[in-house]
Amino acid sequence: MELLNSVVGWVNGVVWGPPMLILILGVGAFMQISLKLMPILRMPHGFKLLAKGRQGTGEGQISPFNALMTALSATIGTGNIAGVATAVFLGGPGALFWMWMTALVGMATKYSEAVLAVKYRERDSKGNYVGGPMYYIKNGLGQKWAWLGAAFAIFGAIAAFGIGNGVQANGVAQVLEANFGFNTSVTGIVLMVLTGAVILGGITRIGAVAGALVPFMAVTYVAIGLIVLMLNADQIGHALNLVFTHAFTPSAAEGGFAGAAVWAAIRFGVARGVFSNEAGLGSAPIAHAAAETKGPVNQGLIAMLGTFIDTIIVCSITGLAIITSGVLTSGESGAALTSLAFETTLPGFGGSMIAIALSIFAFTTIIGWSYYGEKCVGYLMGAKVLMGYRVLWIAMIYFGATADLGFIWLLADTLNAMMALPNLIAIALLSPVVVKVTQEFFASNGATEEPGSSKSPAE
């Protein structure tokens, strides 16, 4: 086991090393430039489409709004609380700046993923819409690239059990035991029941639950985070100065903080940013492929908002709360650091609120990733295995809640990065398709097109 840990640890260091981070940022920057900064410039239009997207207007299974909420259910999770805290603890305040940069280029990546997912989606043997990297690799690049799609599906199916199941269940169990004394076995059983009630109903029920729960939990967390920032308003200017300064200069050691080099700020900022918003990993387009939309660009404009909401809004709240509350040098890391930041500012309430938020975030991640994992398995083995997969998914939650997941976390984190490789290659090779579809859409519709418009092309 020790040898296996060492091998996987070495692979993890390679796949999350400089080449991967350069590839993630590079593909995102390339798409942002190819699209002439459209994902950033058209953000208001995207929010307008989102507001009108609660009702589907084309072929698909769930509304454009619920497709985004399903994607956000998987992305707004422990990464927004524990991941951001880990990034600023290991990489210094400057890591938050590199998370922002990852998000700005990641919007173009997420837009491209959704455009390709809708354009190349299929119907499975049960008549359900399916899509994602494995399908746009197969249908967009041709059969000679089918092996790359299969590789993505294999990595995704295995990684889902770690990053989207075991790790999340373990996080809920540990935080509820530490804050409220709940037995981890009881937490595991409750999570199994709640998850089963949702995922056994398929994407329609997952989308409905995500559409109700995700906006509520995100708005609540942001509102309380803003209260923390308001109470520490005199430190916001200093905090922003630290973020921008230490993005390019080393952070000095202070108190319980060991200091961080510039490379650490970049590495942990980009890695945790990608872990949080999943831009480039290829997971979110699996959900967007099921959207009831008239064309790829409509959904792409909505999908790219997920990266903005997840990182620029939610992660920024966490990072700035930690820095302004003065707890970065406490020696704490991960969720404990975020909890300390909120508790320090809101005594008797802040820490408990983080425990509850983490639990809800992790639960929605479990239901969102269950869909990603089952579609990867369905691509490899067909729709007939999906119900069996859901049952196995539910059973694994108890194991995750009660077991030591050190190795599982390492393996899942490694496979998470390996998912990105086939996806990023496909986006780069299919970039002319994304640009062409986008240009045709805006040439035909301008900036006034809305869901349900009679002018909307099938693309």
mmCIF file of C-alpha atoms in Angstrom, residues 222-236 317 320-321 324-325 342 345-346:
data_model
loop_
_atom_site.group_PDB
_atom_site.id
_atom_site.type_symbol
_atom_site.label_atom_id
_atom_site.label_comp_id
_atom_site.label_asym_id
_atom_site.label_seq_id
_atom_site.Cartn_x
_atom_site.Cartn_y
_atom_site.Cartn_z
ATOM 1 C CA VAL A 222 -22.672 34.767 -0.103
ATOM 2 C CA ALA A 223 -24.976 36.882 2.101
ATOM 3 C CA ILE A 224 -23.330 35.701 5.329
ATOM 4 C CA GLY A 225 -19.905 36.073 3.738
ATOM 5 C CA LEU A 226 -20.710 39.653 2.810
ATOM 6 C CA ILE A 227 -21.692 40.299 6.447
ATOM 7 C CA VAL A 228 -18.254 39.018 7.490
ATOM 8 C CA LEU A 229 -16.605 41.354 4.977
ATOM 9 C CA MET A 230 -18.733 44.297 6.105
ATOM 10 C CA LEU A 231 -17.681 43.714 9.720
ATOM 11 C CA ASN A 232 -14.056 43.602 8.554
ATOM 12 C CA ALA A 233 -14.486 46.432 6.038
ATOM 13 C CA ASP A 234 -11.433 48.298 7.344
ATOM 14 C CA GLN A 235 -9.255 45.330 6.276
ATOM 15 C CA ILE A 236 -10.590 44.858 2.734
ATOM 16 C CA ILE A 317 -16.049 35.552 -0.498
ATOM 17 C CA LEU A 320 -11.314 37.531 1.411
ATOM 18 C CA ALA A 321 -13.109 36.450 4.597
ATOM 19 C CA THR A 324 -9.652 40.138 6.366
ATOM 20 C CA SER A 325 -10.416 38.246 9.567
ATOM 21 C CA PHE A 342 -16.305 33.091 10.103
ATOM 22 C CA THR A 345 -16.029 37.532 12.993
ATOM 23 C CA LEU A 346 -19.399 36.041 14.000
#
